[in-house]
Amino acid sequence: MNASIQAELRTLHAKGVANGDIPAPVQLDKQTSLFRARFGPLALQAVDGEELLKLMHGRQDNEARCMAYWLEFKNDDEFAGNSFGGIRGGTALKFGIYQRQQDGAWTSGTPRAPVLLTLDQAIAIAESQRAELVNGTSVLSQYPRGDSTDASYQRLQEAMETAAPNLSRDGWAHKYWFLMHPETLDAYHSPAYQRFHLIKLLQMPPDGVGILKGSAPRFLCAGRFAQGANDIGVPIVTFNKLLNLRDTAFHRYWKVGTTEGSAGDSHWQDMRDGGFISIGWKNSVPDLTQTLNLDPGEAKGQIAEFLKNDYDNGAMATRKAGEILNFAREMAEPDMVVACEGQTVLGVGRIVGPYEYDGSLRFPHKRPVKWMTVGQFKLGELEGPRTTVYELGKHAINLLEIEKQVAGVAGPSVKPASPVKASTLKPLDVFAARVEAILRRKGQVILYGPPGTGKTYRGLGVAQELAARHAFNRSFGDLAVSEKQEIEAEDGLVRICTFHPGWGYENFMEGLHPKTVSGGMVFEPRDGVFKKLCRDASASKKHFYLVIDEINRGDLPRIFGELITVIERDKRGRDILLPVTGSKFRIPENVFILGTMNTSDRSISLLDTALRRRFGFVELMPDSGSLLRRSVGAIALGPWLDALNARIRKHLKRDARNLQIGHAYLMPVNSAADFSRVFRDEILPLLEEYCYDDLETLGQILGGALIDVENSRIREELFDQHNEDDLFAALHFPEMHRLTLTEEATGTGQEDAAQDEDAEIDGGSPA
């Protein structure tokens, strides 16, 4: 195994053990032993007839007792089935036999051609399966441990095919045998997944088969995983878990052409520099955003209809329609894309967003891509000649070469890397990446949450970072002063405004404003902030961002007016007539809106429905992890904030989640005096407002040491400088001790939990 990969896996293992993501070997042994006791060869051989049938496949009486349920669905404290590899997907007929829940009938066959079985026929199938499961387990029990060579596992493959000629090809049976002998087999029950992870390890699968051949041998690859587990010093199932963490989700590899026509005009440079991959048919195939909402067969037919005048026969049009549909729909995050000129690879990247249409490009159908490497190299085997979009995967050698190029361990390229280097930018953080994905898909996003959660700060920061990356291919913090000025200036790439009740259409779009001319008053049209931004964006290829702070404080239907139609991503570029001046107006593709919304003022459910579904939403909640290991006096700020918010949620009940206190209030706190001032002047008045001046409820939240409920007063004397110790004692909630211990034990505070609570609410139309 590659030394750097081995070191990476060791690091992942140490981290996983520390945070509990990696189960202890004793726990794994306990659960596999439980399965063997219930469904091992001895248990299966102890029953016969209908009892055997129900033990293996019975679902009507209590499916949680049957083996098929345990293999496919059971995942709890008793048996964490997902830890041992998944076999979900398809239908229950993959087990060869299925009992219908509604009437208890036994069926076989396929979903399209089910076959009803008599009880005797069903029992015969179960007995045949039992025989093969027992025979396969016997083969595995005789397999010599410690021999993980390809030759040895080739012999095991042949022996298993002989012992179980039918079940040796089934994923569920592979999982059964793995649970019988986890020291010998791997927890990948699909040949595609086995080969995918071997290729990610930069290893050629023993048989050279890629990830598209589902009928490939299932036992041959296990030796590689056994050897890898031995190198790391962990069980095979733990090694598989580490690979899952390292390699991310199973993904596909797509080859996409970059040239046009017989002359071979290349569009690669635009794709490389612009961070996208795109395909042509500009004059034939329009924006497919709406087409993608159709059933796949209907969508393909519609695209073929668009292409009917481009090709002499319908078969070719249908084939090309399939390629276009693959590009627009089947390619998905985090699939890898290989930009090619003929059979020469020019660059390898990862899909990072959904289908887009850009009418300014000669290849207008595009997908955003993060390029991982650029430079020319050849694939080892010919795949997909004379195609624009083709899924790679039949030949492992091609996928292995791609992964080696990305890892920087491949042999010499056909041609040195392009003078324009691949981006060395660090990946966006999770929050910024989520916002970018929504902006690509919808064009506008609202960051919402309680006060003090950093909505404006983070929204403006993301806008500046995205503008810098697109305009200068560098992070905002690395820009020169003049480049930052281009982004931050009043008429720059990132602009900010604040909505309030006095704002209207005339401020946002256009309106008539009074002006004195020759002693008289006339009204002249004046552009609003959004119209000015759109005008500047129309004359530029750079991305422009408008940050609208407190977006919910304005009368949104009145402010946006007819923009409610053309603000949608798929309607960008359409002309509309403005009612004040009668002039044509369009929202360019390169304009993006980030709004912020304080949910203590107004819930997102109260926004205008038509407007709400045109935005994506990202929730920002208090993040005590931002206050990690910061203390003043006897108070650890992170646990104190968590305890305070827990009390708010408990005692305010209705909508209390939106009335929590954000971490930003405590960010400037560096001393006891700072804490006293922030609490007295900012947090306490906010809590009083939340409680509607009900001191009894306020006392339940803050405690009787601070709130004198009987005399309806706040003990203001505690805020005097010489009473700081008494103030800290009054605000030292009992819950803090537990939270502080948790933070010290994990060394992480609450940051991860807060990240998990950030939830995108897609405001798109319902399916």
XYZ file of N, CA, C and O in Angstrom, residues 541-671:
524
model
N -18.011 39.928 -17.257
C -18.118 38.478 -17.112
C -17.888 38.040 -15.668
O -18.003 36.859 -15.339
N -17.551 39.002 -14.801
C -17.309 38.675 -13.404
C -18.630 38.489 -12.665
O -19.679 38.935 -13.121
N -18.568 37.846 -11.522
C -19.760 37.610 -10.710
C -20.013 38.794 -9.782
O -19.092 39.294 -9.128
N -21.271 39.226 -9.697
C -21.670 40.335 -8.837
C -22.608 39.801 -7.757
O -23.477 38.966 -8.025
N -22.439 40.320 -6.541
C -23.220 39.853 -5.401
C -23.864 41.039 -4.689
O -23.201 42.051 -4.434
N -25.141 40.906 -4.372
C -25.835 41.895 -3.566
C -26.217 41.247 -2.241
O -26.958 40.265 -2.222
N -25.691 41.784 -1.149
C -26.030 41.306 0.187
C -27.129 42.213 0.731
O -26.933 43.424 0.878
N -28.283 41.639 1.000
C -29.422 42.403 1.525
C -29.568 42.052 3.001
O -30.047 40.972 3.354
N -29.153 42.966 3.864
C -29.256 42.731 5.298
C -30.689 42.995 5.760
O -31.373 43.882 5.245
N -31.141 42.215 6.725
C -32.494 42.367 7.289
C -33.565 42.326 6.190
O -34.495 43.126 6.156
N -33.448 41.357 5.316
C -34.329 41.309 4.145
C -35.798 41.203 4.534
O -36.683 41.701 3.825
N -36.088 40.608 5.677
C -37.485 40.411 6.074
C -38.130 41.666 6.651
O -39.345 41.693 6.878
N -37.356 42.717 6.896
C -37.936 43.944 7.451
C -38.568 44.813 6.369
O -39.263 45.788 6.672
N -38.341 44.490 5.100
C -38.959 45.239 4.012
C -40.241 44.576 3.533
O -40.494 43.398 3.804
N -41.046 45.336 2.812
C -42.255 44.798 2.182
C -41.814 44.151 0.872
O -41.767 44.798 -0.180
N -41.497 42.860 0.947
C -40.813 42.202 -0.173
C -41.616 42.202 -1.473
O -41.054 42.479 -2.541
N -42.911 41.881 -1.482
C -43.646 41.931 -2.752
C -43.612 43.321 -3.389
O -43.504 43.450 -4.607
N -43.688 44.363 -2.560
C -43.650 45.731 -3.094
C -42.253 46.082 -3.613
O -42.111 46.713 -4.662
N -41.216 45.653 -2.900
C -39.848 45.990 -3.303
C -39.446 45.255 -4.581
O -38.862 45.833 -5.491
N -39.775 43.965 -4.656
C -39.327 43.164 -5.798
C -40.219 43.343 -7.026
O -39.745 43.195 -8.148
N -41.486 43.602 -6.830
C -42.358 43.829 -7.979
C -42.321 42.701 -8.976
O -42.415 41.519 -8.631
N -42.157 43.064 -10.269
C -42.165 42.059 -11.333
C -40.914 41.181 -11.335
O -40.842 40.174 -12.062
N -39.916 41.514 -10.501
C -38.716 40.678 -10.422
C -39.033 39.290 -9.876
O -38.249 38.365 -10.033
N -40.182 39.159 -9.240
C -40.566 37.875 -8.679
C -40.599 36.789 -9.756
O -40.435 35.604 -9.484
N -40.789 37.186 -11.007
C -40.796 36.228 -12.118
C -39.387 35.966 -12.626
O -38.934 34.822 -12.697
N -38.662 37.018 -12.972
C -37.377 36.832 -13.656
C -36.219 36.582 -12.710
O -35.092 36.363 -13.156
N -36.468 36.602 -11.395
C -35.377 36.318 -10.467
C -35.040 34.832 -10.451
O -33.941 34.437 -10.047
N -35.955 33.975 -10.897
C -35.690 32.540 -10.937
C -34.520 32.233 -11.861
O -34.359 32.850 -12.910
N -33.720 31.244 -11.470
C -32.471 30.946 -12.187
C -32.717 30.622 -13.659
O -31.962 31.059 -14.522
N -33.775 29.874 -13.948
C -34.001 29.465 -15.324
C -34.646 30.567 -16.166
O -34.822 30.404 -17.368
N -34.998 31.692 -15.539
C -35.586 32.807 -16.286
C -34.638 33.991 -16.391
O -35.013 35.046 -16.915
N -33.428 33.821 -15.871
C -32.430 34.877 -16.014
C -32.159 35.116 -17.503
O -32.112 34.183 -18.302
N -31.961 36.346 -17.871
C -31.691 36.689 -19.269
C -32.928 37.029 -20.068
O -32.830 37.485 -21.207
N -34.132 36.830 -19.495
C -35.361 37.195 -20.203
C -35.659 38.676 -20.003
O -35.529 39.205 -18.901
N -36.069 39.332 -21.068
C -36.408 40.756 -20.990
C -37.800 40.945 -20.401
O -38.728 40.183 -20.691
N -37.932 41.977 -19.564
C -39.243 42.432 -19.100
C -39.290 43.948 -19.282
O -38.259 44.608 -19.410
N -40.489 44.510 -19.319
C -40.661 45.963 -19.422
C -40.900 46.526 -18.027
O -41.781 46.064 -17.302
N -40.124 47.526 -17.668
C -40.274 48.151 -16.359
C -41.413 49.166 -16.409
O -41.517 49.947 -17.366
N -42.276 49.194 -15.408
C -43.477 50.036 -15.463
C -43.207 51.529 -15.371
O -43.977 52.327 -15.885
N -42.125 51.950 -14.727
C -41.870 53.382 -14.537
C -41.329 54.018 -15.804
O -41.846 55.027 -16.294
N -40.265 53.421 -16.375
C -39.626 54.002 -17.560
C -40.032 53.321 -18.852
O -39.772 53.848 -19.931
N -40.632 52.141 -18.776
C -40.992 51.406 -19.987
C -39.803 50.796 -20.692
O -39.922 50.304 -21.818
N -38.643 50.819 -20.045
C -37.430 50.274 -20.666
C -37.337 48.773 -20.438
O -37.950 48.225 -19.515
N -36.542 48.101 -21.295
C -36.315 46.668 -21.147
C -35.300 46.423 -20.032
O -34.360 47.196 -19.846
N -35.508 45.329 -19.323
C -34.593 44.978 -18.231
C -34.494 43.463 -18.142
O -35.468 42.749 -18.366
N -33.292 42.995 -17.807
C -33.074 41.570 -17.576
C -32.083 41.402 -16.434
O -31.229 42.257 -16.205
N -32.235 40.308 -15.713
C -31.277 39.971 -14.655
C -30.220 39.054 -15.262
O -30.543 37.955 -15.716
N -28.965 39.470 -15.289
C -27.921 38.636 -15.900
C -27.660 37.361 -15.098
O -27.979 37.270 -13.906
N -27.050 36.400 -15.770
C -26.715 35.130 -15.124
C -25.678 35.310 -14.017
O -25.590 34.491 -13.101
N -24.878 36.364 -14.102
C -23.760 36.536 -13.168
C -24.115 37.417 -11.972
O -23.246 38.030 -11.355
N -25.395 37.490 -11.627
C -25.855 38.245 -10.460
C -26.390 37.272 -9.415
O -27.180 36.376 -9.737
N -25.970 37.481 -8.170
C -26.377 36.603 -7.083
C -26.800 37.445 -5.877
O -26.232 38.505 -5.626
N -27.800 36.964 -5.152
C -28.340 37.694 -4.002
C -28.182 36.850 -2.743
O -28.548 35.672 -2.717
N -27.615 37.465 -1.686
C -27.554 36.835 -0.365
C -28.316 37.725 0.605
O -27.944 38.883 0.815
N -29.403 37.209 1.160
C -30.151 37.954 2.154
C -29.893 37.415 3.547
O -29.502 36.267 3.723
N -30.078 38.260 4.556
C -29.999 37.804 5.938
C -31.322 38.100 6.621
O -31.995 39.086 6.307
N -31.692 37.243 7.562
C -33.011 37.358 8.177
C -32.938 36.927 9.631
O -32.450 35.841 9.945
N -33.394 37.794 10.506
C -33.406 37.521 11.936
C -34.730 36.867 12.306
O -35.785 37.498 12.227
N -34.691 35.602 12.704
C -35.943 34.882 12.947
C -36.584 35.230 14.282
O -37.692 34.776 14.574
N -35.900 36.012 15.116
C -36.574 36.479 16.322
C -37.594 37.561 15.971
O -38.515 37.835 16.734
N -37.426 38.180 14.791
C -38.379 39.186 14.320
C -39.528 38.553 13.558
O -40.679 38.944 13.687
N -39.178 37.559 12.713
C -40.187 37.018 11.804
C -39.744 35.668 11.294
O -38.607 35.504 10.857
N -40.621 34.691 11.329
C -40.306 33.353 10.838
C -40.286 33.337 9.320
O -40.991 34.114 8.668
N -39.504 32.434 8.730
C -39.479 32.330 7.271
C -40.836 31.890 6.736
O -41.161 32.143 5.579
N -41.643 31.239 7.586
C -42.963 30.805 7.127
C -43.877 31.990 6.842
O -44.898 31.839 6.172
N -43.537 33.182 7.349
C -44.364 34.362 7.132
C -43.961 35.135 5.888
O -44.607 36.119 5.535
N -42.878 34.729 5.227
C -42.492 35.386 3.990
C -43.518 35.108 2.901
O -44.185 34.070 2.904
N -43.613 36.021 1.953
C -44.490 35.833 0.807
C -44.180 34.481 0.152
O -43.028 34.180 -0.165
N -45.205 33.674 -0.045
C -45.005 32.298 -0.523
C -44.310 32.261 -1.874
O -43.376 31.483 -2.095
N -44.765 33.085 -2.810
C -44.183 33.073 -4.159
C -42.713 33.468 -4.119
O -41.885 32.918 -4.853
N -42.387 34.405 -3.239
C -40.996 34.833 -3.137
C -40.160 33.781 -2.414
O -39.016 33.510 -2.795
N -40.754 33.162 -1.403
C -40.006 32.205 -0.589
C -39.525 31.017 -1.417
O -38.413 30.537 -1.226
N -40.345 30.546 -2.334
C -39.933 29.364 -3.086
C -38.871 29.669 -4.135
O -38.327 28.761 -4.746
N -38.559 30.937 -4.327
C -37.506 31.309 -5.266
C -36.139 31.440 -4.597
O -35.149 31.695 -5.259
N -36.106 31.296 -3.284
C -34.854 31.372 -2.533
C -34.507 30.007 -1.955
O -35.377 29.197 -1.655
N -33.208 29.770 -1.774
C -32.754 28.696 -0.910
C -32.523 29.287 0.469
O -32.304 30.496 0.601
N -32.556 28.465 1.495
C -32.418 28.951 2.859
C -31.351 28.148 3.599
O -31.313 26.924 3.505
N -30.506 28.831 4.355
C -29.512 28.183 5.213
C -29.671 28.748 6.617
O -29.628 29.960 6.809
N -29.853 27.871 7.565
C -30.051 28.295 8.950
C -28.718 28.397 9.680
O -27.862 27.527 9.577
N -28.552 29.482 10.421
C -27.383 29.666 11.274
C -27.856 29.708 12.719
O -28.663 30.560 13.086
N -27.346 28.794 13.520
C -27.724 28.722 14.925
C -26.529 29.083 15.801
O -25.390 29.155 15.320
N -26.759 29.346 17.093
C -25.630 29.651 17.980
C -24.568 28.564 17.925
O -24.876 27.375 17.932
N -23.315 28.981 17.855
C -22.189 28.059 17.705
C -21.220 28.279 18.859
O -20.321 29.112 18.783
N -21.409 27.541 19.931
C -20.545 27.718 21.093
C -19.116 27.265 20.812
O -18.199 27.618 21.551
N -18.926 26.494 19.743
C -17.568 26.101 19.378
C -16.696 27.289 19.042
O -15.469 27.222 19.142
N -17.320 28.411 18.633
C -16.551 29.630 18.348
C -15.936 30.214 19.604
O -15.053 31.072 19.524
N -16.419 29.767 20.758
C -15.935 30.293 22.042
C -15.080 29.265 22.770
O -14.908 29.337 23.985
N -14.548 28.314 22.026
C -13.823 27.187 22.601
C -12.694 27.650 23.521
O -11.865 28.473 23.161
N -12.705 27.098 24.737
C -11.661 27.340 25.751
C -11.507 28.813 26.127
O -10.448 29.233 26.578
N -12.552 29.596 25.926
C -12.519 30.998 26.356
C -13.311 31.126 27.651
O -14.463 30.689 27.734
N -12.681 31.741 28.654
C -13.312 31.885 29.961
C -13.100 33.292 30.489
O -12.100 33.958 30.168
N -14.050 33.733 31.302
C -13.889 34.967 32.068
C -14.356 34.662 33.486
O -15.424 34.088 33.692
N -13.534 35.016 34.439
C -13.878 34.679 35.805
C -14.052 33.180 35.940
O -13.223 32.392 35.500
N -15.152 32.778 36.535
C -15.421 31.351 36.738
C -16.301 30.771 35.639
O -16.764 29.637 35.760
N -16.528 31.544 34.572
C -17.466 31.114 33.537
C -16.725 30.755 32.253
O -15.991 31.582 31.695
N -16.923 29.513 31.790
C -16.461 29.103 30.460
C -17.542 29.521 29.466
O -18.688 29.067 29.558
N -17.201 30.391 28.539
C -18.222 31.051 27.720
C -19.030 30.074 26.867
O -20.245 30.230 26.727
N -18.380 29.066 26.283
C -19.111 28.123 25.431
C -20.176 27.350 26.188
O -21.365 27.380 25.831
N -19.803 26.633 27.249
C -20.819 25.920 28.041
C -21.868 26.862 28.642
O -23.035 26.485 28.764
N -21.451 28.080 29.037
C -22.433 29.017 29.592
C -23.488 29.380 28.545
O -24.687 29.399 28.840
N -23.047 29.635 27.301
C -23.998 29.979 26.243
C -24.923 28.803 25.955
O -26.141 28.982 25.771
N -24.376 27.584 25.932
C -25.223 26.403 25.709
C -26.252 26.245 26.818
O -27.422 25.926 26.563
N -25.832 26.461 28.067
C -26.759 26.326 29.191
C -27.843 27.400 29.139
O -29.023 27.119 29.400
N -27.446 28.636 28.805
C -28.430 29.717 28.703
C -29.461 29.402 27.627
O -30.680 29.557 27.840
N -29.008 28.949 26.470
C -29.943 28.651 25.383
C -30.825 27.451 25.703
O -31.991 27.394 25.286
N -30.301 26.495 26.442
C -31.129 25.366 26.870
C -32.250 25.850 27.777
O -33.400 25.385 27.689
N -31.939 26.805 28.633
C -32.971 27.362 29.513
C -33.997 28.171 28.720
O -35.192 28.138 29.021
N -33.532 28.900 27.716
C -34.458 29.662 26.872
C -35.425 28.712 26.165
O -36.642 28.926 26.140
N -34.891 27.631 25.607
C -35.752 26.669 24.904
C -36.748 26.016 25.852
O -37.886 25.733 25.474
N -36.333 25.799 27.096
C -37.199 25.131 28.061
C -38.335 26.035 28.535
O -39.494 25.607 28.623
N -38.043 27.294 28.804
C -39.015 28.149 29.477
C -39.805 29.054 28.531
O -40.894 29.504 28.895
N -39.269 29.321 27.320
C -40.029 30.172 26.401
C -40.950 29.355 25.511
O -41.863 29.893 24.894
N -40.679 28.057 25.422
C -41.560 27.136 24.699
C -41.726 27.530 23.241
O -40.893 27.265 22.412
N -42.831 28.228 22.934
C -43.208 28.493 21.551
C -42.149 29.329 20.835
O -41.771 30.404 21.295
N -41.684 28.810 19.706
C -40.701 29.478 18.854
C -39.401 29.788 19.589
O -38.640 30.653 19.175
N -39.146 29.088 20.712
C -37.957 29.387 21.507
C -36.673 29.120 20.740
O -35.653 29.760 20.993
N -36.717 28.192 19.791
C -35.506 27.880 19.019
C -34.998 29.113 18.278
O -33.800 29.303 18.110
N -35.921 29.963 17.834
C -35.537 31.174 17.107
C -35.236 32.341 18.027
O -34.926 33.439 17.550
N -35.347 32.125 19.334
C -35.125 33.203 20.296
C -33.861 32.972 21.119
O -33.674 33.592 22.161
N -33.003 32.094 20.641
C -31.768 31.829 21.364
C -30.783 32.985 21.203
O -30.961 33.873 20.367
N -29.733 32.941 21.992
C -28.713 33.989 21.975
C -27.531 33.510 21.135
O -26.995 32.426 21.373
N -27.138 34.304 20.166
C -26.045 33.920 19.283
C -24.675 34.138 19.902
O -24.489 34.964 20.800
N -23.710 33.395 19.403
C -22.341 33.462 19.916
C -21.665 34.801 19.658
O -20.730 35.183 20.358
N -22.154 35.548 18.634
C -21.496 36.815 18.285
C -21.553 37.819 19.425
O -20.680 38.692 19.532
N -22.553 37.723 20.296
C -22.620 38.636 21.432
C -21.386 38.511 22.331
O -20.939 39.484 22.944
N -20.849 37.292 22.414
C -19.745 37.038 23.336
C -18.377 37.067 22.673
O -17.357 36.937 23.362
N -18.323 37.230 21.365
C -17.030 37.233 20.683
C -16.105 38.360 21.159
O -14.889 38.167 21.269
N -16.629 39.567 21.452
C -15.720 40.644 21.903
C -15.316 40.523 23.370
O -14.549 41.345 23.859
N -15.852 39.540 24.095
C -15.620 39.447 25.535
C -14.233 38.877 25.818
O -13.924 37.748 25.433
N -13.420 39.682 26.502
C -12.070 39.241 26.867
C -11.787 39.397 28.358
O -10.709 39.026 28.815
N -12.722 39.977 29.082
C -12.494 40.206 30.504
C -13.826 40.138 31.232
O -14.900 40.134 30.620
